[in-house]
mmCIF file of C-alpha atoms and ligand atoms in Angstrom:
data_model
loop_
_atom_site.group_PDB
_atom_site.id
_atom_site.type_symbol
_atom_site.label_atom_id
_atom_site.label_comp_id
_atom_site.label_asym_id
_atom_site.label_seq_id
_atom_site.Cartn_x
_atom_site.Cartn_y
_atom_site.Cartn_z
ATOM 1 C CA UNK D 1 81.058 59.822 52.163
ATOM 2 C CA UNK D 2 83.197 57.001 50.863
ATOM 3 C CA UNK D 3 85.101 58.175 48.010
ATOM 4 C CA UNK D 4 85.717 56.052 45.077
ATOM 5 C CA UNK D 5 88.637 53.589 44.611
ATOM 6 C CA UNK D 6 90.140 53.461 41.016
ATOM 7 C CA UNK D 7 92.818 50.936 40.672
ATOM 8 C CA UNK D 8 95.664 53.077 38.490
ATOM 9 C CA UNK D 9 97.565 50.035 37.284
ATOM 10 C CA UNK D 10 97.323 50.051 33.901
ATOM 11 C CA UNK D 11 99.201 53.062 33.397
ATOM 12 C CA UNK D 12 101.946 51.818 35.247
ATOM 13 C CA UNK D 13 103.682 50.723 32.335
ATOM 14 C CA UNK D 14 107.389 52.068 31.564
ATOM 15 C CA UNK D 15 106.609 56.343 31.660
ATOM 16 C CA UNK D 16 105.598 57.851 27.939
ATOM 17 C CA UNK D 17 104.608 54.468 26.797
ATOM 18 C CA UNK D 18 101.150 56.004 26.478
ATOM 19 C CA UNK D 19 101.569 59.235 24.098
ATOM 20 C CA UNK D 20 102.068 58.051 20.401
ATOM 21 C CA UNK D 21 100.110 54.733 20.993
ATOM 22 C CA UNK D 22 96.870 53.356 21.284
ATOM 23 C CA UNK D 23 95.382 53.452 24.911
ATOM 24 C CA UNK D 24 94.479 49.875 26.042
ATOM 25 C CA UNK D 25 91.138 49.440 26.730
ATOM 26 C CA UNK D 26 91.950 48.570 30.388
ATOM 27 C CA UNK D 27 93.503 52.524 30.308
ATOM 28 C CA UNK D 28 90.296 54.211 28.343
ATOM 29 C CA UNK D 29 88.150 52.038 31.466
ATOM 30 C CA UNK D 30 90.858 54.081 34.113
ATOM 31 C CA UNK D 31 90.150 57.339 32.520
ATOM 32 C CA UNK D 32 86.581 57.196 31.926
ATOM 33 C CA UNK D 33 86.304 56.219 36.038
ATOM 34 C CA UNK D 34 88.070 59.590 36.634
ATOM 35 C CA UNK D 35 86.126 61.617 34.612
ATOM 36 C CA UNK D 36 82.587 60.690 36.135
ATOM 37 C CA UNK D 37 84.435 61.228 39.826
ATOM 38 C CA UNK D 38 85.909 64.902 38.642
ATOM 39 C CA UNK D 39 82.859 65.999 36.821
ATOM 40 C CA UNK D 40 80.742 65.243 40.104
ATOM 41 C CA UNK D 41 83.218 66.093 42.734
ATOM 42 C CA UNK D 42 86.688 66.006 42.244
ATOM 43 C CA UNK D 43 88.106 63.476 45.398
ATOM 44 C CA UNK D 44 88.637 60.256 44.497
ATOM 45 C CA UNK D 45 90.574 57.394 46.309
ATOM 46 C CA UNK D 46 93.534 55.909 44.002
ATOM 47 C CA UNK D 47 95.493 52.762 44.044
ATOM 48 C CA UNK D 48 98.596 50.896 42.778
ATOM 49 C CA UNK D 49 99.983 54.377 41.695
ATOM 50 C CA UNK D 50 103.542 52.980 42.105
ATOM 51 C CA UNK D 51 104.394 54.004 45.286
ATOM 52 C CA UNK D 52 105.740 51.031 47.943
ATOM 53 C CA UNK D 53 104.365 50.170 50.996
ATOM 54 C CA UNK D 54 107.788 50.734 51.960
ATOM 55 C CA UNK D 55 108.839 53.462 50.972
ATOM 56 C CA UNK D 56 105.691 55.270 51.689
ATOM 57 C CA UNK D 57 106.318 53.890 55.651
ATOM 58 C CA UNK D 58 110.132 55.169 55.556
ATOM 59 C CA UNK D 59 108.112 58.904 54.428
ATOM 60 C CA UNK D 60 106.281 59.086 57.228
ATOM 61 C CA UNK D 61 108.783 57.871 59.921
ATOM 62 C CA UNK D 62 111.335 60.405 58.208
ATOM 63 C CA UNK D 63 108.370 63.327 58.868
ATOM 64 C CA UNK D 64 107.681 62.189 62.357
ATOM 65 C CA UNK D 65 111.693 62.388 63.254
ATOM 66 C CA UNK D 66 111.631 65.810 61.529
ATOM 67 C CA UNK D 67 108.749 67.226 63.335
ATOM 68 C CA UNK D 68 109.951 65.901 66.694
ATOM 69 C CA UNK D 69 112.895 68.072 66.529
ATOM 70 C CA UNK D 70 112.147 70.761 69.100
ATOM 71 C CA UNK D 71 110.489 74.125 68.149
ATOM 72 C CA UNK D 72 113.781 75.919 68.737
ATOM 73 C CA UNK D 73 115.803 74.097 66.638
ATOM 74 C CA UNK D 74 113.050 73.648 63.838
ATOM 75 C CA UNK D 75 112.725 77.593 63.866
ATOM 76 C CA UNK D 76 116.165 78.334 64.038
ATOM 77 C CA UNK D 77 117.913 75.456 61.848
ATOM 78 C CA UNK D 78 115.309 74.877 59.403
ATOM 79 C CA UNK D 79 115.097 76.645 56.111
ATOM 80 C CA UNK D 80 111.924 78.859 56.703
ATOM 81 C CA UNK D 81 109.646 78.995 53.653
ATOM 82 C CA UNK D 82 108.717 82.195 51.512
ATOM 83 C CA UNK D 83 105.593 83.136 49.364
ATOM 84 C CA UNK D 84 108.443 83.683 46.646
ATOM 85 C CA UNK D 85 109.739 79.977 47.110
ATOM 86 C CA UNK D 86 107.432 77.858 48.764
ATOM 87 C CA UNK D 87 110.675 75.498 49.954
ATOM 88 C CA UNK D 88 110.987 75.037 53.937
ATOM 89 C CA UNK D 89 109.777 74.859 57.030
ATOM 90 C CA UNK D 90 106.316 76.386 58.033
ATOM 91 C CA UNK D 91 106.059 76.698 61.644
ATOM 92 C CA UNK D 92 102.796 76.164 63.482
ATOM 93 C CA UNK D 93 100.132 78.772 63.513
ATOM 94 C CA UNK D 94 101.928 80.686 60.714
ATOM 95 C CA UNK D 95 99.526 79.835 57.560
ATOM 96 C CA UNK D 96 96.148 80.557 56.995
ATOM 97 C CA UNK D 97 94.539 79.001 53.275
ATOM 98 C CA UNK D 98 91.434 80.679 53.743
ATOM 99 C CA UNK D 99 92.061 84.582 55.135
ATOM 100 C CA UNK D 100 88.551 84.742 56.967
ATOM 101 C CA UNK D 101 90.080 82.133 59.522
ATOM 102 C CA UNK D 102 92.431 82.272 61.777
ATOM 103 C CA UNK D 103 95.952 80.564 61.245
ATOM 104 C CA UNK D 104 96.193 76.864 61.333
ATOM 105 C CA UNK D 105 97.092 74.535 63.950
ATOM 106 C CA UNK D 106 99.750 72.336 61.270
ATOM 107 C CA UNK D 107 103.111 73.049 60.676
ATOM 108 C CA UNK D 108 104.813 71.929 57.387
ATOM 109 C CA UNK D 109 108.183 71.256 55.166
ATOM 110 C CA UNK D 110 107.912 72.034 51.502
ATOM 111 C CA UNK D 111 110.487 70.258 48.827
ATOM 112 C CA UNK D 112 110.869 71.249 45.634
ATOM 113 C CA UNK D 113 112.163 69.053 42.533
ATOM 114 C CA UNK D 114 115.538 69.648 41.450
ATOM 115 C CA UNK D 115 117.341 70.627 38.716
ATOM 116 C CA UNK D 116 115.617 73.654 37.986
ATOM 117 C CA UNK D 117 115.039 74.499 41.910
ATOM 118 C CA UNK D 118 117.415 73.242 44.714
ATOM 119 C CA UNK D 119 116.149 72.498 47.687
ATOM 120 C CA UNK D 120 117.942 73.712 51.568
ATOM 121 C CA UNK D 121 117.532 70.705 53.464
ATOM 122 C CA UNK D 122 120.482 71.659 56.406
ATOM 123 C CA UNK D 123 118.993 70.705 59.629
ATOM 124 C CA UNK D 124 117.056 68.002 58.195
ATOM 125 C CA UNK D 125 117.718 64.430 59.849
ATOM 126 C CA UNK D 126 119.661 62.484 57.230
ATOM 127 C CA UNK D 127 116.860 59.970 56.478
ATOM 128 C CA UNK D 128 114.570 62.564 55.914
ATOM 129 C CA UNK D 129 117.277 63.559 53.128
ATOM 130 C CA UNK D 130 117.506 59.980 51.673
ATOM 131 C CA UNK D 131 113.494 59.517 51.742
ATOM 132 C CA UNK D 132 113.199 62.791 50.213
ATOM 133 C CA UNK D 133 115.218 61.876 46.963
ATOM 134 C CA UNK D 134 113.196 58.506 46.423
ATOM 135 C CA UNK D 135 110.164 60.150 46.650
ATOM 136 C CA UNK D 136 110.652 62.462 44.382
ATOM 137 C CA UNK D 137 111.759 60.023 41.425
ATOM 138 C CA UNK D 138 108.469 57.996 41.854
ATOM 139 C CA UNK D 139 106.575 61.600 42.277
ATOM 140 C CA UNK D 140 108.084 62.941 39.178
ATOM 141 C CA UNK D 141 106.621 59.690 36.602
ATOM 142 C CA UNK D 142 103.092 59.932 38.862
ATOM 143 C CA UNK D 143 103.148 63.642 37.771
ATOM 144 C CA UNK D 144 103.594 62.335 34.221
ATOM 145 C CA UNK D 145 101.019 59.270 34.119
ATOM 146 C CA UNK D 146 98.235 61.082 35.646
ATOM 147 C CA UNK D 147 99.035 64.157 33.261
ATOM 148 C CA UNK D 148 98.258 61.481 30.317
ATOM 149 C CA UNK D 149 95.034 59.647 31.980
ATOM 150 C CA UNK D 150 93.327 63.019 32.770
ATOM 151 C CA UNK D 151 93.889 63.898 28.889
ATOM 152 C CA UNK D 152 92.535 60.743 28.245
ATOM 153 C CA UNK D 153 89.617 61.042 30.648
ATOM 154 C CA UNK D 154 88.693 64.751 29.036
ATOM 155 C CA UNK D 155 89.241 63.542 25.349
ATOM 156 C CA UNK D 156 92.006 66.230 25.109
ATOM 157 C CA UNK D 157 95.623 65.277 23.205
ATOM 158 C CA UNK D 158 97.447 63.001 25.241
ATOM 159 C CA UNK D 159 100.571 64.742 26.070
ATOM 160 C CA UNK D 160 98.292 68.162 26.761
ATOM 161 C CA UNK D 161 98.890 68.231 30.631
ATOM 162 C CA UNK D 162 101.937 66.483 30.419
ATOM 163 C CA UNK D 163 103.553 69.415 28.519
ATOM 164 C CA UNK D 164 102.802 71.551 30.981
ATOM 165 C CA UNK D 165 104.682 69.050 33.774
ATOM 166 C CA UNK D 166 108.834 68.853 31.942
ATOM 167 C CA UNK D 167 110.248 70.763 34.630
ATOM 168 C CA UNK D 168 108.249 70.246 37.403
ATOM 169 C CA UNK D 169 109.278 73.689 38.891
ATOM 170 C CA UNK D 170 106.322 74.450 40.728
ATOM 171 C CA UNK D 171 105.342 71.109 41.882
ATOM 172 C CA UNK D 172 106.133 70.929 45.863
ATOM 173 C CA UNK D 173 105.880 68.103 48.362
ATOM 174 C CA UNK D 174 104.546 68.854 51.581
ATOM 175 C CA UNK D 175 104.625 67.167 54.494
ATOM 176 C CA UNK D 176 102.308 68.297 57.327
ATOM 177 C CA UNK D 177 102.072 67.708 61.136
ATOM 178 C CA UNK D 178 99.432 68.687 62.555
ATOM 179 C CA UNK D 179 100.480 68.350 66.501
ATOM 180 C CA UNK D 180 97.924 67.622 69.319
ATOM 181 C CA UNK D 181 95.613 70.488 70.502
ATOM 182 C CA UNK D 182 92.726 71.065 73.286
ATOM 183 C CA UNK D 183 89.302 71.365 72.550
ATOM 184 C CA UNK D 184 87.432 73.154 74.371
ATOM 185 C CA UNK D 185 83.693 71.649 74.476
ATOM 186 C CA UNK D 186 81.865 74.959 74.677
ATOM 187 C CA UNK D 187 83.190 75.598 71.447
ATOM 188 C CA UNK D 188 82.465 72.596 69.766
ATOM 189 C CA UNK D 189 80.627 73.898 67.928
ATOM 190 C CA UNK D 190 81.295 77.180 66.836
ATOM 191 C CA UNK D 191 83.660 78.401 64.224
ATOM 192 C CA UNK D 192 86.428 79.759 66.707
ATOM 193 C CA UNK D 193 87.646 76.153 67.534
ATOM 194 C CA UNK D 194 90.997 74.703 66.364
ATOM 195 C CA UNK D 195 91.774 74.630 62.617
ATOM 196 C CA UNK D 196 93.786 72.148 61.714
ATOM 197 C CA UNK D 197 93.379 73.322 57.704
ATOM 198 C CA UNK D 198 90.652 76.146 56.607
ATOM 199 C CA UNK D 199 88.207 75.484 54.131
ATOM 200 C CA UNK D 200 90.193 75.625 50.771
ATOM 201 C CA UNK D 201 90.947 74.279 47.746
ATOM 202 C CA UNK D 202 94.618 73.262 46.279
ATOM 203 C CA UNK D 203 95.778 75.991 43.708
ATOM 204 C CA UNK D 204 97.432 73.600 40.760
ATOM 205 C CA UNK D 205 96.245 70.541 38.781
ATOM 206 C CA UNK D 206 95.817 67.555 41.110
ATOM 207 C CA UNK D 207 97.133 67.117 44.667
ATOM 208 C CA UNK D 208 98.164 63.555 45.748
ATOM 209 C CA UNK D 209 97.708 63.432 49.296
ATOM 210 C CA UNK D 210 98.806 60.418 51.847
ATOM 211 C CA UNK D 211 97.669 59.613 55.076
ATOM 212 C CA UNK D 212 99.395 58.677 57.794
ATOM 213 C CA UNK D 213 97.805 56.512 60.491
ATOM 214 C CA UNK D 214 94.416 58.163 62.061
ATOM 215 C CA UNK D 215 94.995 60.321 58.681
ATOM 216 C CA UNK D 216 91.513 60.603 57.386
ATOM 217 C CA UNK D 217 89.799 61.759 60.735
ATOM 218 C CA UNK D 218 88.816 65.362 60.560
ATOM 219 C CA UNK D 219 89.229 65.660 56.933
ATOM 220 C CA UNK D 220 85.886 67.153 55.193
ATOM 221 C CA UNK D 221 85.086 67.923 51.891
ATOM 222 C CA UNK D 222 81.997 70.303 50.247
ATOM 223 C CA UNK D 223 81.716 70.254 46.247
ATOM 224 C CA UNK D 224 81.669 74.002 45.115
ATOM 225 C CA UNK D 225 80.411 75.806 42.164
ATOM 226 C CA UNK D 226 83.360 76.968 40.794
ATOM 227 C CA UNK D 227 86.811 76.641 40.440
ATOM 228 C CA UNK D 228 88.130 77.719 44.222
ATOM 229 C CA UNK D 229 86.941 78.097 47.554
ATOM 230 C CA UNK D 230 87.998 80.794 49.662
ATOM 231 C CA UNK D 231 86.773 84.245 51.166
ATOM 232 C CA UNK D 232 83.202 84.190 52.318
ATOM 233 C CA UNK D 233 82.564 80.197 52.033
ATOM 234 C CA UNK D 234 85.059 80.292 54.738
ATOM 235 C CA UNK D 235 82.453 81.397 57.187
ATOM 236 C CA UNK D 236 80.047 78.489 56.417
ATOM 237 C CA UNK D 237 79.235 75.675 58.471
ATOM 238 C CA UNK D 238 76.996 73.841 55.708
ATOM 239 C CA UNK D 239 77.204 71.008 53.748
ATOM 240 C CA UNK D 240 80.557 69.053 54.848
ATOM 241 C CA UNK D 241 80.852 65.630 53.977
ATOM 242 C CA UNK D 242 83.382 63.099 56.290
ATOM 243 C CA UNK D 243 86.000 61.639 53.848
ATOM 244 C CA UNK D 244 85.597 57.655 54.195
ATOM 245 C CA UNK D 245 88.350 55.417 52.890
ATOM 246 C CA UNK D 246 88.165 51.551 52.659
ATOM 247 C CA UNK D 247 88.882 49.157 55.657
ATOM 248 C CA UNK D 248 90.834 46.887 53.538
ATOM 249 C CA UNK D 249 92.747 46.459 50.400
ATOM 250 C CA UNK D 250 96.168 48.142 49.448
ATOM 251 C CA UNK D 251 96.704 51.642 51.066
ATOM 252 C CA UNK D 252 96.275 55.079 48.389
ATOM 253 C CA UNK D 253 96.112 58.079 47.738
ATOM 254 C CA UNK D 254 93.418 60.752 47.559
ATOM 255 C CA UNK D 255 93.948 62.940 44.712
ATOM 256 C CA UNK D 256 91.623 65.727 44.199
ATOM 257 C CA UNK D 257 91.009 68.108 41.097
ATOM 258 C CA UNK D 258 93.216 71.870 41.663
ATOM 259 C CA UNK D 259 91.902 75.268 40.869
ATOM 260 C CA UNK D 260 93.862 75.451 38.101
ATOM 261 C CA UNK D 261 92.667 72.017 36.459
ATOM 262 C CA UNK D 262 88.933 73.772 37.003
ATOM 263 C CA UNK D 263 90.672 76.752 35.001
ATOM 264 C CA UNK D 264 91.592 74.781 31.892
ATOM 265 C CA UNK D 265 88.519 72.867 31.848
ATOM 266 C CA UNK D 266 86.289 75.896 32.185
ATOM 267 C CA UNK D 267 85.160 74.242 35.409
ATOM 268 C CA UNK D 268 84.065 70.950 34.041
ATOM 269 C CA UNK D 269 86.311 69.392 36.502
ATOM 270 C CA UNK D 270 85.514 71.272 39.767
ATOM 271 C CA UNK D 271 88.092 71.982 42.302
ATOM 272 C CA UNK D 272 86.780 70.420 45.352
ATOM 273 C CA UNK D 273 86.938 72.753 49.185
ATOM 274 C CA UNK D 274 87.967 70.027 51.617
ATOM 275 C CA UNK D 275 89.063 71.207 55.404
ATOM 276 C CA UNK D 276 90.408 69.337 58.362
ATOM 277 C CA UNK D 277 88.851 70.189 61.376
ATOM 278 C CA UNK D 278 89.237 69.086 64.992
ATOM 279 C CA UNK D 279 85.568 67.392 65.437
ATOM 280 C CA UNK D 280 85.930 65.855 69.414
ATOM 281 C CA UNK D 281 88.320 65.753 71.968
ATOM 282 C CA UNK D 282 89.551 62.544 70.823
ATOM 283 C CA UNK D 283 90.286 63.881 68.550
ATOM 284 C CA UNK D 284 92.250 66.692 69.110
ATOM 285 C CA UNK D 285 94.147 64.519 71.656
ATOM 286 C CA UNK D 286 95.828 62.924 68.572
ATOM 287 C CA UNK D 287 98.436 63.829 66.389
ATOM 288 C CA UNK D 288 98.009 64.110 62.943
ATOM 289 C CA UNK D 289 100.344 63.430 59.957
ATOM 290 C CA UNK D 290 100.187 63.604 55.888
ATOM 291 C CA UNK D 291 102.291 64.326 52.464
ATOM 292 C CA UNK D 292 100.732 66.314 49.845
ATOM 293 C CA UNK D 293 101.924 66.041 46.529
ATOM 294 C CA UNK D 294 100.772 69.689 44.720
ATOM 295 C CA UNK D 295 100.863 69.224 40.766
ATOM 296 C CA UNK D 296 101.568 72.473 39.928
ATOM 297 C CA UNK D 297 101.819 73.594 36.236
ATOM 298 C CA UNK D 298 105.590 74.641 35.252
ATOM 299 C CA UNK D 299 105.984 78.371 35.902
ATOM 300 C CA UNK D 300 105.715 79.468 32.360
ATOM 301 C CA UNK D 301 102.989 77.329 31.348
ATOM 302 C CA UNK D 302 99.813 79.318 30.355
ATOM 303 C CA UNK D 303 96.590 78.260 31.870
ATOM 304 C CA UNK D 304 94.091 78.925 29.423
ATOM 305 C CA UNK D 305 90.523 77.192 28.911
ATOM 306 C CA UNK D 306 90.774 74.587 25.974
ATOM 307 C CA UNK D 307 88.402 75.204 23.780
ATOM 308 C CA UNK D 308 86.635 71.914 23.818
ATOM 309 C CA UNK D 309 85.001 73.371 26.234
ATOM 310 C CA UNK D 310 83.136 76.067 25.329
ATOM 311 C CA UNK D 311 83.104 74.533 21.726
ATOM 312 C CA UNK D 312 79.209 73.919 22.756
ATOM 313 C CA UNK D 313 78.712 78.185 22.882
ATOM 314 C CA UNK D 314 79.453 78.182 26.977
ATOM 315 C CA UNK D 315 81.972 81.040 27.755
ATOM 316 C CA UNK D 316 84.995 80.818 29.053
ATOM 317 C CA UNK D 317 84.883 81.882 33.084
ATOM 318 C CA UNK D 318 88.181 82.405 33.359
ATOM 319 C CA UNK D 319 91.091 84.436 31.400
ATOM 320 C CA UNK D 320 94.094 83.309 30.847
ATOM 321 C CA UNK D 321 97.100 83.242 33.511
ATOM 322 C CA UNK D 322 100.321 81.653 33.703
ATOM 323 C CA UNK D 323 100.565 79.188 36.583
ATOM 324 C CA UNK D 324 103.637 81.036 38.140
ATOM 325 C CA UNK D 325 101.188 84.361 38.447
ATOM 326 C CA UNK D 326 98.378 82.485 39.543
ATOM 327 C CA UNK D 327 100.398 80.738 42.291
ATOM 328 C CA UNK D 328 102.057 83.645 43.710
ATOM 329 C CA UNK D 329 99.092 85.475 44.160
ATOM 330 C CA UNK D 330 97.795 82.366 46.263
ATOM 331 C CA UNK D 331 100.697 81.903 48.151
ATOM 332 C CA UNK D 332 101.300 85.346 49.675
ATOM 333 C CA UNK D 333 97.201 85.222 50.594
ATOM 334 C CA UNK D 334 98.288 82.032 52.243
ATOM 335 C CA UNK D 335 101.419 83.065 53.946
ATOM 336 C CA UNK D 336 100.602 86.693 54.807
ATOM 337 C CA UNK D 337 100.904 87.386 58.613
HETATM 338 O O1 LIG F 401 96.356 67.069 55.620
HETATM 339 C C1 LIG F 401 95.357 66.893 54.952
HETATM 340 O O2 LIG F 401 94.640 65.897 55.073
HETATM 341 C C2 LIG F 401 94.931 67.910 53.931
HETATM 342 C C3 LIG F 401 96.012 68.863 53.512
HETATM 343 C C4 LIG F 401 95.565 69.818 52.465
HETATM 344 O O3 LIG F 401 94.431 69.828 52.070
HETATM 345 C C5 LIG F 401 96.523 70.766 51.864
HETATM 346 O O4 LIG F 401 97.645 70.900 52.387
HETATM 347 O O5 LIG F 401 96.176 71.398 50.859
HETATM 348 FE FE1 LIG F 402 94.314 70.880 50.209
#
């Protein structure tokens, strides 16, 4: 399925300039885009977010040089990453998203944003250091701006997400390698063949996610009921679509509607399952790279559904939770060996 591209350029002015003014029209045509895409399923394919060509290049040739460090050194240099934390290195095959599968074939490095959290970068090639600070300036105003469009898009006080994103303590960068594996044909098509990422969906707000050359291949996504994916749906087979981006036209991001978005909005903005699976031997032959950007609510934010939306007598699915409680519980699912 080819996800929908909406151009994000008109709320690239300087950061705030939004709250405590008018939206321009072009902005209220941005936001009404992303609220037909979330209400139906949640993925959508965004450009001119205000990251460069360049620096998003320099990202991705930092992550290769860090994942071609050998396992050793990764596992023994590396900061290794914690349910508690979430900072550091993930080695492969020690993550599972979704507990009825077995762990994934990726291995990862989580940043955090600084001041409130520091992050343990010793062992880290010093570009990877440099590309790491960049990134997360730019990351840190997208967090913003797309905190103030998806208010606009769901009618909701501007600043109503963005209040929840000042310290940005629980948002994490990831970037992923998900190394070459064999497939075995017999197994095509059965569930036991490589995972590359479980059937799942992200636990915050929104996830930005990049994609590095070949990036899109394998990666599937299935619209769910309600707000997460986990558990039993892990066992089906049913119902995946093929993520299709554009051939041409300025490179993206796919940003996709978290669990705890679906919470506040009493699921009228479902969180989307998506997977990436190993589909031929192609395939698994190659190499696979991406950065997520997680949008996670600060830690003592409390997630709560607004009630525009069960103003109309629906009831609220979910009770309230703070975003550090709810994230905890789904990292130590996710991390426990
Ligand atoms: O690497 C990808 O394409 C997807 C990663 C993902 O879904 C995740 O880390 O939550
Ligand atoms: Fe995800």
């Amino acid at each position: 399925m080819s996800i929908p591209t909406i151009d994000f350029a008109p709320f690239l002015n300087e950061e705030g300039a939004v709250i405590g003014t008018e939206p321009t029209s072009e902005q209220v045509a941005v936001a009404k885009q992303m609220d037909e895409v979330c209400r139906n399923h949640g993925f959508l394919h965004i450009i001119n977010f205000g990251l460069s060509d360049g620096l998003r290049s320099q990202a991705f040739q930092s992550s290769k040089e860090l994942f071609d460090l050998s396992e050793d050194f990764k596992k023994t240099h590396l900061r290794r990453i914690n349910p508690k934390d979430n900072m550091g290195f993930a080695p492969v095959l020690s993550e599972s998203i979704n507990r009825s599968r077995p762990n994934e074939l990726k291995e990862a490095f989580n940043l955090s944003f600084p001041p409130k959290r520091q992050n343990d970068l010793s062992g880290c090639p010093d570009s990877f250091v440099e590309v790491t600070e960049k990134l997360q300036a730019k990351y840190r105003d997208l967090a913003r701006r797309y905190a103030i469009a998806c208010a606009l898009a769901l009618s909701l006080p501007l600043d109503f997400f963005a209040n929840a994103l000042v310290d940005l303590d629980l948002c994490t960068i990831r970037f992923l390698h998900y190394p070459a594996c064999e497939l075995d044909d017999t197994s095509a098509e059965s569930t036991d063949r490589p995972i590359r990422i479980g059937e799942h969906t992200d636990f915050g707000a929104f996830t930005f996610l990049l994609l590095g050359e070949n990036g899109v291949e394998g990666l599937q996504i299935k619209p769910v009921e309600g707000g997460e994916a986990g558990g039993q749906a892990g066992g089906e087979n049913e119902g995946w679509i093929d993520v299709v981006l554009p051939n041409d036209g300025p490179q993206g991001a796919i940003v996709n509607t978290g669990a705890l978005m679906a919470r506040w909005t009493n699921d009228v903005w479902r969180a989307t399952a998506h997977r990436v699976i190993v589909a031929n031997a192609e395939m698994a032959a190659r190499e696979r790279f991406s950065i997520a950007f997680f949008v996670d609510p600060d830690s003592n934010s409390i997630v709560k559904v607004h009630d525009t939306f069960t103003k109309h007598g629906s009831l609220p699915k979910y009770e309230p939770i703070t975003s550090s409680d709810y994230l905890s519980m789904k990292l130590q699912e996710m991390m426990k060996t």
